Tab-separated table of C-alpha atoms in Angstrom:
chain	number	residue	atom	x	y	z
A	66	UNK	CA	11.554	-10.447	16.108
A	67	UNK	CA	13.859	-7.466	14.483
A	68	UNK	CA	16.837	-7.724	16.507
A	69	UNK	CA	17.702	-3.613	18.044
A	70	UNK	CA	21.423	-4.286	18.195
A	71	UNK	CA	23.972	-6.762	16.260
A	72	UNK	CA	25.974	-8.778	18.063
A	73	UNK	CA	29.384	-7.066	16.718
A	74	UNK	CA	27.669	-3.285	18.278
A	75	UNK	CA	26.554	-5.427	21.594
A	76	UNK	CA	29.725	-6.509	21.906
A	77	UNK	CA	31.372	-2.796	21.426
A	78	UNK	CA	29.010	-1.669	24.073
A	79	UNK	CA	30.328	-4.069	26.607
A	80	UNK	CA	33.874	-3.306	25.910
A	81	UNK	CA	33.079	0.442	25.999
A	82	UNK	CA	31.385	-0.184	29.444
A	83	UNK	CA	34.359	-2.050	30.700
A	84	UNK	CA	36.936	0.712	29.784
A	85	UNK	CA	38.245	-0.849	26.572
A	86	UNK	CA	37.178	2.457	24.996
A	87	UNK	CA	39.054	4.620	26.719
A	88	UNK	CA	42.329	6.534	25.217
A	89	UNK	CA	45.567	5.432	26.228
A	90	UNK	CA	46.945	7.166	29.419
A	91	UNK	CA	49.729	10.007	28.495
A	92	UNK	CA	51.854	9.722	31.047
A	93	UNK	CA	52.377	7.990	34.934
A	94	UNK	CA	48.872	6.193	36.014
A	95	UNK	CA	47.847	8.151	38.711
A	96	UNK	CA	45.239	7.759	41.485
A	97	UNK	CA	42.410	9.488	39.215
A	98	UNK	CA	43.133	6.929	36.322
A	99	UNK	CA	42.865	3.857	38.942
A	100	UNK	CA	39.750	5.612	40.033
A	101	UNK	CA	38.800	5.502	36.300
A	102	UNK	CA	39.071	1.322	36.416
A	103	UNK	CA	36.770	1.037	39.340
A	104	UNK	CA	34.356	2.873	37.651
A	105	UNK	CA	34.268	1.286	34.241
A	106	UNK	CA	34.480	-2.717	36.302
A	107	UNK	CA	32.641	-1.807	39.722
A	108	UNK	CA	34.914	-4.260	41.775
A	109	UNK	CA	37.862	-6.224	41.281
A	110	UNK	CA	37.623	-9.491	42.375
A	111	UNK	CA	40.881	-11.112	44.401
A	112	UNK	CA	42.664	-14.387	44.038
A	113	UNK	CA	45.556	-16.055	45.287
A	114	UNK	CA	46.662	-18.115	42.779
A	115	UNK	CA	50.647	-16.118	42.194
A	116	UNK	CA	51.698	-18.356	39.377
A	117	UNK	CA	52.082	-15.341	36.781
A	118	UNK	CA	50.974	-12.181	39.262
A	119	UNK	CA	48.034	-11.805	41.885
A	120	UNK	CA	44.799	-11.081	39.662
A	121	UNK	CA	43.505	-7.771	41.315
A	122	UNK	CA	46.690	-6.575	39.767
A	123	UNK	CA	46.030	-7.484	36.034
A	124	UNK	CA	42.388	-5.438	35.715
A	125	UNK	CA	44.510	-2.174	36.014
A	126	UNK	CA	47.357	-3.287	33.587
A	127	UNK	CA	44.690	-4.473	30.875
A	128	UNK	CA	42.663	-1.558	30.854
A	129	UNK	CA	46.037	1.063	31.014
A	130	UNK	CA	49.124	-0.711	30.619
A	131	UNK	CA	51.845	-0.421	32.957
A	132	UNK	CA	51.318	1.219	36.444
A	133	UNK	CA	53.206	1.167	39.676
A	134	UNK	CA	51.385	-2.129	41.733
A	135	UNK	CA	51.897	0.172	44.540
A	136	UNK	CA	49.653	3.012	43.509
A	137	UNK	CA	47.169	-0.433	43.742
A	138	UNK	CA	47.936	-1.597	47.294
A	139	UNK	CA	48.142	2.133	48.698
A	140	UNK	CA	44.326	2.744	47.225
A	141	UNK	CA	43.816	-0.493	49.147
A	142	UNK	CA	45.174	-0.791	52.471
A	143	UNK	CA	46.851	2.763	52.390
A	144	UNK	CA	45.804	5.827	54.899
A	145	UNK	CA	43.151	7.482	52.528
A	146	UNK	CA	41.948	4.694	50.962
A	147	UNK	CA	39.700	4.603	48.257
A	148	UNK	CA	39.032	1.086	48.466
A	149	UNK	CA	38.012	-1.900	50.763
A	150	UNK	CA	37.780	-5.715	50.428
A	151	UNK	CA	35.012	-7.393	50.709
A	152	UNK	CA	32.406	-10.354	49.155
A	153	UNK	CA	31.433	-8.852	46.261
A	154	UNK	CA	31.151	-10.619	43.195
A	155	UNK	CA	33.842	-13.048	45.077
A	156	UNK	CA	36.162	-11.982	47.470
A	157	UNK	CA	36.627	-8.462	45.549
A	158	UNK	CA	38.115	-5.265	46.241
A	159	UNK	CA	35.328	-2.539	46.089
A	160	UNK	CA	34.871	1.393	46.139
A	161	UNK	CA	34.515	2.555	49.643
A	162	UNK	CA	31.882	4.378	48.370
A	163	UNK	CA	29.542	0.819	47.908
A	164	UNK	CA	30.477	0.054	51.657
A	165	UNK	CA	26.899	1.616	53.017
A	166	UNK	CA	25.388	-0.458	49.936
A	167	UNK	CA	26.805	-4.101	51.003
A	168	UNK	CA	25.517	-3.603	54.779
A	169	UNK	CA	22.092	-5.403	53.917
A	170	UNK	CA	24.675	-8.496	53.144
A	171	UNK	CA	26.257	-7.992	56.429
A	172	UNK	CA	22.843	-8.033	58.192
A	173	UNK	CA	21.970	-10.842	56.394
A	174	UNK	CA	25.138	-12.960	57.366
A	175	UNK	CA	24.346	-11.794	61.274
A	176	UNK	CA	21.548	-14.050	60.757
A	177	UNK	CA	23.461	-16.663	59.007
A	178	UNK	CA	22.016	-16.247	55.704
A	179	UNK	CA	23.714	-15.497	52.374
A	180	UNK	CA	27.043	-17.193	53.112
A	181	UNK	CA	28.726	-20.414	53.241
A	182	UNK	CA	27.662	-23.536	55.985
A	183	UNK	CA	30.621	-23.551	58.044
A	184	UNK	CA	30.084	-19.447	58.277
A	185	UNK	CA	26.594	-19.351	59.123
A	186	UNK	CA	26.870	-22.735	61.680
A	187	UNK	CA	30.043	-19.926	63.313
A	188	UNK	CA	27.353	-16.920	63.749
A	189	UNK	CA	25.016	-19.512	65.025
A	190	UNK	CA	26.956	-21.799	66.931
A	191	UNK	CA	29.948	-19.773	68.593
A	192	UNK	CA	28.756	-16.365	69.691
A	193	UNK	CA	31.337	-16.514	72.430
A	194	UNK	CA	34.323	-17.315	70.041
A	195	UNK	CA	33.158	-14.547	67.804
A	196	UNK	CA	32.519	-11.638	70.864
A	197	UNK	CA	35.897	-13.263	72.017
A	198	UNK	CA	37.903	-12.818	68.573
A	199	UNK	CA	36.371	-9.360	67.813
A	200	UNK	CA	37.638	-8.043	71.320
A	201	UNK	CA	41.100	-9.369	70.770
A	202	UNK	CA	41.574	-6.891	68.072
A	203	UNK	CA	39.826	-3.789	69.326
A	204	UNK	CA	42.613	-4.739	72.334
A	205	UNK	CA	45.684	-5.131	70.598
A	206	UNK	CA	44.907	-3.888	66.558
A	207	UNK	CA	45.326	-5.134	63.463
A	208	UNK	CA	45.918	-8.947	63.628
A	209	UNK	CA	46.150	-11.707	61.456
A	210	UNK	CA	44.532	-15.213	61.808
A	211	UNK	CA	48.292	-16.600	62.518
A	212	UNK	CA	48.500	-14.350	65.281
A	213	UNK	CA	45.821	-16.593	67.472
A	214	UNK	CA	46.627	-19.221	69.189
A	215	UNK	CA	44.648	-22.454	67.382
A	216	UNK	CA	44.236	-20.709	64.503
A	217	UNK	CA	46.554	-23.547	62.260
A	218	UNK	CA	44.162	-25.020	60.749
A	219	UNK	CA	44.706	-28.259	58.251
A	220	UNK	CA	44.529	-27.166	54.463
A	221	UNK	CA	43.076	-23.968	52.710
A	222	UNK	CA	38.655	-23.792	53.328
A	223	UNK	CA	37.805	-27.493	54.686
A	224	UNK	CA	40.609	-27.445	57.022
A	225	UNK	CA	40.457	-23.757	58.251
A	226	UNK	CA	40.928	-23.753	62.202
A	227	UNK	CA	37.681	-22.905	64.342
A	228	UNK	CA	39.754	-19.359	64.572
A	229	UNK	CA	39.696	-18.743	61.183
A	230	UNK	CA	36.064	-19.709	60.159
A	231	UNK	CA	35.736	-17.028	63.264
A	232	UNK	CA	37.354	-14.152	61.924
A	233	UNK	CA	35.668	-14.848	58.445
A	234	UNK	CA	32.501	-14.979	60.025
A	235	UNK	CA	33.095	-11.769	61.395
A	236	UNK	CA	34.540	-10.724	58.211
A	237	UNK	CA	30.830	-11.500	56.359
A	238	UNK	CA	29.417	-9.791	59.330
A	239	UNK	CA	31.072	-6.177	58.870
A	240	UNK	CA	32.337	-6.753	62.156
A	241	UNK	CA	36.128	-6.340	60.960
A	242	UNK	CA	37.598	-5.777	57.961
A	243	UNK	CA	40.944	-5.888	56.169
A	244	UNK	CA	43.527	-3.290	57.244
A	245	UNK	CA	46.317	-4.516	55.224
A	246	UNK	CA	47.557	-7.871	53.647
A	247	UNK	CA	50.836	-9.651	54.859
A	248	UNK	CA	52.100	-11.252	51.923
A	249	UNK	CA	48.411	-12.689	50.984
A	250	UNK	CA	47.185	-12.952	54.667
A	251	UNK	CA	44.012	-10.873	55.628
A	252	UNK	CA	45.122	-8.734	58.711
A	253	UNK	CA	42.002	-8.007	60.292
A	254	UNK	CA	41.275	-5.097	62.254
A	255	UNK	CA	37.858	-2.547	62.885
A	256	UNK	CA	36.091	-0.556	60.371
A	257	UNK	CA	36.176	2.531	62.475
A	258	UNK	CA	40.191	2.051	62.813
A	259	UNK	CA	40.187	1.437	58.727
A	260	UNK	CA	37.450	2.778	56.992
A	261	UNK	CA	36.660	6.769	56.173
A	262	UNK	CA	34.888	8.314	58.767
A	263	UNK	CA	32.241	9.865	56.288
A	264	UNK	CA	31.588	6.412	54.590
A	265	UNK	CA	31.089	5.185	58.306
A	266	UNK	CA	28.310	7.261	58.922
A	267	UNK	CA	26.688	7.051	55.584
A	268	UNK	CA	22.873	5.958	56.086
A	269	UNK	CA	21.993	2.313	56.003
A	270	UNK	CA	19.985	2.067	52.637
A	271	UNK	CA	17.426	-0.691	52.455
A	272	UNK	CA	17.707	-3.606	51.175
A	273	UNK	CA	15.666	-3.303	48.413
A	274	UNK	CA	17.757	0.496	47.718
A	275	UNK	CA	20.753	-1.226	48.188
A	276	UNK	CA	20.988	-4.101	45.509
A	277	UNK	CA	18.781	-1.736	43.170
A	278	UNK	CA	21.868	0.444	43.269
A	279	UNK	CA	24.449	-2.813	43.025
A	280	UNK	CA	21.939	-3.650	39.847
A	281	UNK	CA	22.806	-0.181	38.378
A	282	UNK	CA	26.234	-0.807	39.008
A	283	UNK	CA	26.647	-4.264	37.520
A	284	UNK	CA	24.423	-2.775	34.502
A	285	UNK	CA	26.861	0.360	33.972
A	286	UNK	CA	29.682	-1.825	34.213
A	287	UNK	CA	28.239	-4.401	31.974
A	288	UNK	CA	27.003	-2.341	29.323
A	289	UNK	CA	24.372	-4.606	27.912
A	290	UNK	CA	23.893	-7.872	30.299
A	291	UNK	CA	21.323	-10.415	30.606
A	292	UNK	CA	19.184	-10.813	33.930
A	293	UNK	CA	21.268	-13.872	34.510
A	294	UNK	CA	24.690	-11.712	34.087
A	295	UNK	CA	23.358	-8.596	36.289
A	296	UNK	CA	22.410	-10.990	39.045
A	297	UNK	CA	25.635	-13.151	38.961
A	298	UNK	CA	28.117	-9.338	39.059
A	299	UNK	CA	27.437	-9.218	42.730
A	300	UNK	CA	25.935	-12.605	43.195
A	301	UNK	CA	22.498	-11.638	44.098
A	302	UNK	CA	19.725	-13.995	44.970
A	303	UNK	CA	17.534	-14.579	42.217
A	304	UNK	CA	14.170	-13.366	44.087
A	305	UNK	CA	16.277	-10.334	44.741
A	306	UNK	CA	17.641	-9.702	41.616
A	307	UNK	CA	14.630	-10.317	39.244
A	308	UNK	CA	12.767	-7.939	41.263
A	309	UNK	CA	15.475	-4.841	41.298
A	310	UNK	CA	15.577	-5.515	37.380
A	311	UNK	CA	11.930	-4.595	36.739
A	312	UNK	CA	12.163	-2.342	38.749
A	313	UNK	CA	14.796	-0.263	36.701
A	314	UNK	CA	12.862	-1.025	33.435
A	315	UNK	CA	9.888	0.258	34.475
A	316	UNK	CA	12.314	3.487	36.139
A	317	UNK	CA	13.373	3.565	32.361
A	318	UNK	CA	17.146	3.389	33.749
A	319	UNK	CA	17.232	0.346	32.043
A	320	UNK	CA	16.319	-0.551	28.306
A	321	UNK	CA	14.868	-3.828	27.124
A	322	UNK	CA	16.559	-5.035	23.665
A	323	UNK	CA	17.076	-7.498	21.499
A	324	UNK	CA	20.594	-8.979	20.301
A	325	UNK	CA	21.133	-10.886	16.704
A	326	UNK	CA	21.155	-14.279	17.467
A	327	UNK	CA	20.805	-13.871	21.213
A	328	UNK	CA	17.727	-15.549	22.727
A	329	UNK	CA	15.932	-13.944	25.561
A	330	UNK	CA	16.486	-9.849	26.416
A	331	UNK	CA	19.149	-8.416	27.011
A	332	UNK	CA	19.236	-4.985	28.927
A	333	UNK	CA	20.873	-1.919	28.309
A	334	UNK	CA	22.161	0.207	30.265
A	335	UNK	CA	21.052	4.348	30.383
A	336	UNK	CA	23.693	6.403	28.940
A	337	UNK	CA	25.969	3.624	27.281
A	338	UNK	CA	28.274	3.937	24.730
A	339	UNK	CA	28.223	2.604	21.055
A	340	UNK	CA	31.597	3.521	19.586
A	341	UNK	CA	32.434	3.393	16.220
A	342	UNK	CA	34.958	0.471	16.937
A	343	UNK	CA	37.359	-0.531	19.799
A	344	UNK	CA	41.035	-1.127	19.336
A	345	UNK	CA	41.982	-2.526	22.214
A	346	UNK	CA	44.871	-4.972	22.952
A	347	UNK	CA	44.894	-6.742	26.384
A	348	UNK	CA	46.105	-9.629	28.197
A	349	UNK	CA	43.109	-10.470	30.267
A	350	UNK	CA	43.136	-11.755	34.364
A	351	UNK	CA	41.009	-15.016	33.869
A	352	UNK	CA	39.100	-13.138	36.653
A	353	UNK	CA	38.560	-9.865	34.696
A	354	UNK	CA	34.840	-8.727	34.901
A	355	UNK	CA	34.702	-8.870	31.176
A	356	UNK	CA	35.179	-12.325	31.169
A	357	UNK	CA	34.210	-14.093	34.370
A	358	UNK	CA	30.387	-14.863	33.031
A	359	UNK	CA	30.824	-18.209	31.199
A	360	UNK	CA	27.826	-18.685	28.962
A	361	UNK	CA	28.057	-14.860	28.908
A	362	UNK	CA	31.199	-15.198	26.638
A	363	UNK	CA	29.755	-17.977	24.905
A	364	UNK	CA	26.988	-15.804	23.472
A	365	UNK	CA	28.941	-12.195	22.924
A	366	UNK	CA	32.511	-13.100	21.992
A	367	UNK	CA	32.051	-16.825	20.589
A	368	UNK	CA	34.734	-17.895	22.978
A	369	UNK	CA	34.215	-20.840	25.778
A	370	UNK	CA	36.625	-20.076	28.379
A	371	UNK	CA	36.824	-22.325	31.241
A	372	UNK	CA	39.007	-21.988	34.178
A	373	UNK	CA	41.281	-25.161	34.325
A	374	UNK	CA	43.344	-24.285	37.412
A	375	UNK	CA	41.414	-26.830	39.552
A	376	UNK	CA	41.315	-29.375	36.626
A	377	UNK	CA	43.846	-32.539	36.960
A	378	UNK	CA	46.971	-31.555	34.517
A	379	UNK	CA	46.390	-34.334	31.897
A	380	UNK	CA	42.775	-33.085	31.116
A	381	UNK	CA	43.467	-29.690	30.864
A	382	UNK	CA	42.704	-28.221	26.956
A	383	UNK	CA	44.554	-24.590	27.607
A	384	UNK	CA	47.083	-25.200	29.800
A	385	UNK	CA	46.735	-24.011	34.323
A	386	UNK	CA	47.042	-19.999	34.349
A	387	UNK	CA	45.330	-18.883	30.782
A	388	UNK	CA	44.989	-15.516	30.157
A	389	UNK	CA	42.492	-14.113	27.123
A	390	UNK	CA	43.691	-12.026	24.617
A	391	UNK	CA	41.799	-9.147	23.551
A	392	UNK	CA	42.343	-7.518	19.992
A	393	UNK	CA	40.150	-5.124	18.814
A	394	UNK	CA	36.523	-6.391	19.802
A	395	UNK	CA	37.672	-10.204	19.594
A	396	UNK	CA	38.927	-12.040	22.203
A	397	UNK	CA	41.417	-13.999	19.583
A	398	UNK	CA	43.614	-16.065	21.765
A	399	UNK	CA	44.369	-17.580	24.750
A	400	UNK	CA	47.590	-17.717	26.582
A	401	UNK	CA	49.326	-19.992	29.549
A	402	UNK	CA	51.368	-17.947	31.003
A	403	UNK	CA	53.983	-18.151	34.043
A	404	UNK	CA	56.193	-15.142	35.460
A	405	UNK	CA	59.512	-17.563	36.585
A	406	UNK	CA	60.781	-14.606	38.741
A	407	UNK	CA	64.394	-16.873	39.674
A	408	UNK	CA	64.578	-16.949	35.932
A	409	UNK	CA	63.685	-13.707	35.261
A	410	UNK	CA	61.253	-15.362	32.162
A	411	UNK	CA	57.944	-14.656	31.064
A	412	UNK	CA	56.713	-17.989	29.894
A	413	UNK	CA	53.767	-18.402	27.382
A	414	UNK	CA	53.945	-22.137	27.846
A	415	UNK	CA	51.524	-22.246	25.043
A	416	UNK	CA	49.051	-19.777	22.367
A	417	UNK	CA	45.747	-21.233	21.136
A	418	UNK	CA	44.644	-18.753	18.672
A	419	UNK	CA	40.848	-18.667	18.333
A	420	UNK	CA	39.122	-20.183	14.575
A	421	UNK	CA	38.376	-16.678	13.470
A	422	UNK	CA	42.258	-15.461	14.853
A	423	UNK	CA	44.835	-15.211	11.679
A	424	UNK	CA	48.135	-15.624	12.849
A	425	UNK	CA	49.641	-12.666	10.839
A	426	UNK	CA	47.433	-10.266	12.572
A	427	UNK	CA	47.221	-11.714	16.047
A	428	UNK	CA	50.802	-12.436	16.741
A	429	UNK	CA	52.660	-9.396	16.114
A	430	UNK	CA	50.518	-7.045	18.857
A	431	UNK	CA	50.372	-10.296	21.476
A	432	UNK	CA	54.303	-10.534	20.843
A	433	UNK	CA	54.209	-6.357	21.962
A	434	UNK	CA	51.671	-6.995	24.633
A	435	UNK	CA	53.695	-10.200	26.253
A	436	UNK	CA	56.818	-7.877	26.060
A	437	UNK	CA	55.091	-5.120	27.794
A	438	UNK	CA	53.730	-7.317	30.086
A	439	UNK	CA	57.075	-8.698	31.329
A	440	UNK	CA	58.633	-5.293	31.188
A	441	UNK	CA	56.319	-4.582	34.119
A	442	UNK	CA	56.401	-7.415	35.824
A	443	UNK	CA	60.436	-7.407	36.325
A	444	UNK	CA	61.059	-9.921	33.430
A	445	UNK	CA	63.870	-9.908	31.488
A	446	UNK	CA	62.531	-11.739	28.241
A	447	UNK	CA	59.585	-13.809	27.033
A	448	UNK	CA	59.508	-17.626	26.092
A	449	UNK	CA	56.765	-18.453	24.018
A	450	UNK	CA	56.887	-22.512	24.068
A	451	UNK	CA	54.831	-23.366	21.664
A	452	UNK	CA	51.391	-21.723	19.007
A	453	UNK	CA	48.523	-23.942	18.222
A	454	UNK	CA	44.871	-23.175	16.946
């Protein structure tokens, strides 16, 4: 079969799609250019892990270089926010806009499908504890899980308090949502005391409306994406997702192609861009949407990137917090890095260029990125420990 796009113009498309494409921002980054990012990635996914900075933060700074964090947190948990959390691809921050479009997830968690045991045993189970826990906040407000009593639980997930599992069952549920984070802590309060009014009353879509539009989405944002990698942006069941697919074929928003050396189609996306090249130069949150699809970079960017955070320290390859590095249309290295704020470092602990990376070409523009980097950060100076292939 004649392949319809090389691998080199797939991967241009997905970069394009992703914002990589974009011109540089003249200027402060403003509301409309942070707008802009949520476009291009659909969602930002959240984690806690602090080590270097918290990864919603890093999506923003890839795509347009240094930006006030607060212009991030006011989108979020400000008065006119633009945003909300919710489960997503993971826990993720999302457009308010796709609020109406996650409520067929919400029903389905009411009915203790679609989420995790311990969740679904909570809706089930402890109707009482939940009824009791939701009118605690309409009562007193916004209110963190600390601010129950029995909500200490032992640990992070296993050992989460009957409280807790509560309020994140309600959470699932659409029952309450964020209002604001306390250091990382989920302060829970109601949608109706967070959430626009006009995105409140925005018809219900359908199920099958809804993830057809969370398809388009994930396809937009994508560029050109296997079924397997439109399914997995918003974590769709695979009934579900197969389904919305052919559906959007046979629409014709969605284009059926072939990639060189790629087996299986891949599926393009109406209206996305080809450019000429892309000269891009980011430092990548090992959470960015470009490159949280494992076998997806495997087959587009020749680059097997595995999350070793959770991996026991002598078997780790890359080192605990790795970021990718993005140069032109290559991801060409990968670096561990550290933000040691008493220090006021920056520390690369270590740089694995990539077999096709040369060093003269990839080094000088991760040097300027690292500096930038730690520039915004509050850093004082870099410490690259150590280079290796």
């Amino acid at each position: 079969m004649i392949a319809d796009l090389s691998l080199a113009e797939a991967r241009r498309i997905a970069l394009a799609a992703q914002g990589f494409a974009d011109p540089a921002p003249r200027g402060a980054v403003d509301r409309r250019l942070l707008r802009r990012v949520f476009a291009r990635t659909g969602l930002i996914q959240i984690d806690s892990v602090n080590v270097l900075v918290r990864s919603h933060y890093l999506p923003a700074f890839s795509r347009l270089g240094p930006y006030e964090r607060e212009l991030l947190e006011r989108a979020a948990y400000g008065r006119d926010r633009i945003l909300f959390e919710y489960w997503g691809h993971e826990a993720s921050l999302l457009p308010v806009e796709l609020q109406p479009y996650m409520r067929w997830r919400m029903e389905r968690a009411r009915r203790g499908l679609g989420t995790y045991g311990r969740i679904a045993g909570a809706v089930q189970n402890e109707p009482r504890l939940l009824e009791r826990l939701r009118a605690t906040i309409a009562e007193q407000g916004a209110t963190p899980a600390s601010g129950f009593d029995g909500a200490r639980g032992k640990g992070s997930w296993w050992g989460w308090s009957d409280v807790k599992v509560g309020l994140e069952a309600l959470f699932w549920c659409g029952d309450i949502t964020t209002a604001y984070r306390k250091g990382f802590e989920r302060v829970y309060d109601l949608p109706e005391r967070v959430l626009p009014r006009a995105i409140l009353d925005a018809p219900t879509p359908s199920e099958e409306d809804a993830q057809r539009e969370l398809v388009r989405v994930a396809a937009r944002s994508a560029g050109i994406a296997s079924e397997r990698d439109l399914r997995d942006y918003f974590r769709l069941d695979l009934a579900d997702a197969r389904a919305r697919v052919t559906e959007l074929v046979d629409a014709g928003e969605l284009q059926r192609v072939q990639v060189e050396g790629l087996r299986g189609d891949r599926y393009l996306a109406r209206g996305a861009r080809l450019p000429r090249r892309i000269d891009a130069r980011a430092l990548l949150s090992p959470f960015d949407s470009l490159v949280w699809e494992r076998a997806r970079n495997r087959e587009l960017f020749e680059f097997d990137f595995r999350l070793e955070i959770y991996t026991p320290q002598h078997k780790r390859v890359h080192g605990y917090y790795v970021l990718p590095f993005l140069l032109g249309d290559r991801l060409a290295a990968r670096v561990d890095l550290k933000h040691d704020r008493q220090a006021g470092v920056l520390i690369a602990h270590a740089v694995h260029l990539e077999p096709h990376a040369d060093r003269r070409t990839v080094l000088p523009p991760l040097r300027d990125e690292l500096a930038e980097m730690a520039s915004w950060l509050g850093a004082e100076r870099v410490a690259v420990r150590g280079i290796a292939r």
